[in-house]
């Protein structure tokens, strides 16, 4: 994740790595499944393809809108998000997942205030034919049966020179939310299918070219929240709320290495299109609609072309580092439509918005090894960001048109000191800055005021985050123990947050200044040849330190969507059996403390304070594995997320329960 090879336990950063073998053994299929593996990782529970990832208590709110994402997501060497939720790519045929805490503005630019999460896929093997197949069934208590199928093939087309690696998958989950008003049960079913193919060619002993294609679609038949007045898995919406999420990415990477260093260049084309429907019956009269149900349809299309070149010097030199150049250009199209569902089909609100975005950056990082134990690193990024926004809103009362453009130029620095007291004991101190560019607010009914007290600003400002960190990493007991602890303090100016007006339309606010301080720890221990233990925890105090008087928040409010306390523990027991069999038993417990979905700390929006449990039992026989998994074995009904519909935030109390007790059986084979 730090753009040049290193080992997590020996890198002076707060970095976590989940290996591909762990992902496969513990049947983890989405990034949301990693919250029990990674300290301080929070994922909202809006639904497949709709969730927001937050790291280390740095939250700009629980909603996703126009503001650039807090955590940068990468698939290998290319970014895969902008102002969008996690596309929820299935963790199929994965080498590892790297999680680096933020801000990472120096190397990764805007949108990495909270950190960087990188999915590293398995690369084609130029010499060996391989195949993997796995299939499974999952039963959700009081729900139904879901299924999954995944197949991977590695094909050397020209042995030693060119190889193709491809993975295809599909999975489905049955629903567990009921809507008696519509006479429906299990409304929130979900299907996901995708393909990833990678063609790799060895151009010479030192140069490779890699062409990658990823495509995935998610179809959710409804949202997954309930209403507290009815019960955690019941609601009485007048309209179903489906969601479709289509992700496509094509990339080309050229990499070379030698005694002179390592050079990597990549270009990618990202297309991320998703659309959602919400029940808007509760606000229909505000938009001049009467006499029936109403729906709010939102379609968003993000199309980006990204290019990047990095050069890293040989790390064995006393002075070493890297330099890079980055460029991206693209457009974001947003269509918001609120309309009646009666025969007349009247339209109450229609906005077409288009944002053009262009960013260029130059960055570098240099490390000076003063002694064999002491090193100092300095990094700097220069960026230039330009954006143009055009919007047209139509209502029966008329139309409103807006056009605006702006640019931002600046620097993002980083300073790091590290000291290796002895083999296996590393101390570091770091300060780093991150940023996100501003933008324009356009939504709202005709007559909506801007730039006056109590109303959104027409232009929201860039925000900036500084993090100060002290850390220690320990390896001992013949490398059977690995641990890290980090103390951090972050200051955040002009915090951007996506919010909703009373009529349900979205805007982005600079809600004031924020701060967070805390301690983060992870440890892994191989107790003996049969037992492995793992633990992770975050204790932090995220808060608003200076409020924007035009925004409704408490001065001492916590940052929404993140708990002050979260922790997880896990154990893995494995032993050989007769006939070359291996038995493996795994258990995991994850605690998430209380938090709020909004900045006002209203009890109506309280969530969290629950314990998640998971167990896996598997039998391994050479290349065959049979695994049984149970999630939420106690059938907990806790509220994991207090949001699901923007038109109900102040009108009803939303609760999102964890998925009910689920028992899954999976068989996999390698050939």
GROMACS .gro file of C-alpha atoms in nm, residues 24-27 572-577 580-587 614-622 624-630 664-668:
model
   39
   24UNK     CA    1  -1.027  -1.819   0.195
   25UNK     CA    2  -1.007  -2.012   0.524
   26UNK     CA    3  -1.251  -1.787   0.705
   27UNK     CA    4  -1.487  -1.762   0.404
  572UNK     CA    5  -0.792  -2.066   1.527
  573UNK     CA    6  -0.742  -2.430   1.631
  574UNK     CA    7  -0.615  -2.683   1.380
  575UNK     CA    8  -0.491  -3.038   1.419
  576UNK     CA    9  -0.411  -3.327   1.186
  577UNK     CA   10  -0.642  -3.628   1.173
  580UNK     CA   11  -0.421  -3.704   0.586
  581UNK     CA   12  -0.712  -3.494   0.707
  582UNK     CA   13  -0.691  -3.164   0.896
  583UNK     CA   14  -0.958  -3.029   1.128
  584UNK     CA   15  -0.981  -2.653   1.174
  585UNK     CA   16  -1.206  -2.468   1.420
  586UNK     CA   17  -1.228  -2.089   1.421
  587UNK     CA   18  -1.421  -1.844   1.633
  614UNK     CA   19  -1.896  -1.599   1.401
  615UNK     CA   20  -1.769  -1.955   1.384
  616UNK     CA   21  -1.612  -2.172   1.113
  617UNK     CA   22  -1.544  -2.546   1.116
  618UNK     CA   23  -1.360  -2.700   0.823
  619UNK     CA   24  -1.218  -3.033   0.716
  620UNK     CA   25  -0.923  -3.024   0.478
  621UNK     CA   26  -0.821  -3.322   0.267
  622UNK     CA   27  -0.537  -3.231   0.036
  624UNK     CA   28  -1.041  -3.046  -0.102
  625UNK     CA   29  -1.199  -2.842   0.177
  626UNK     CA   30  -1.544  -2.865   0.333
  627UNK     CA   31  -1.636  -2.571   0.558
  628UNK     CA   32  -1.940  -2.492   0.772
  629UNK     CA   33  -1.998  -2.136   0.892
  630UNK     CA   34  -2.243  -1.985   1.139
  664UNK     CA   35  -2.355  -2.188   0.543
  665UNK     CA   36  -2.187  -2.489   0.387
  666UNK     CA   37  -1.908  -2.448   0.131
  667UNK     CA   38  -1.699  -2.700  -0.063
  668UNK     CA   39  -1.387  -2.603  -0.255
   0.00000   0.00000   0.00000
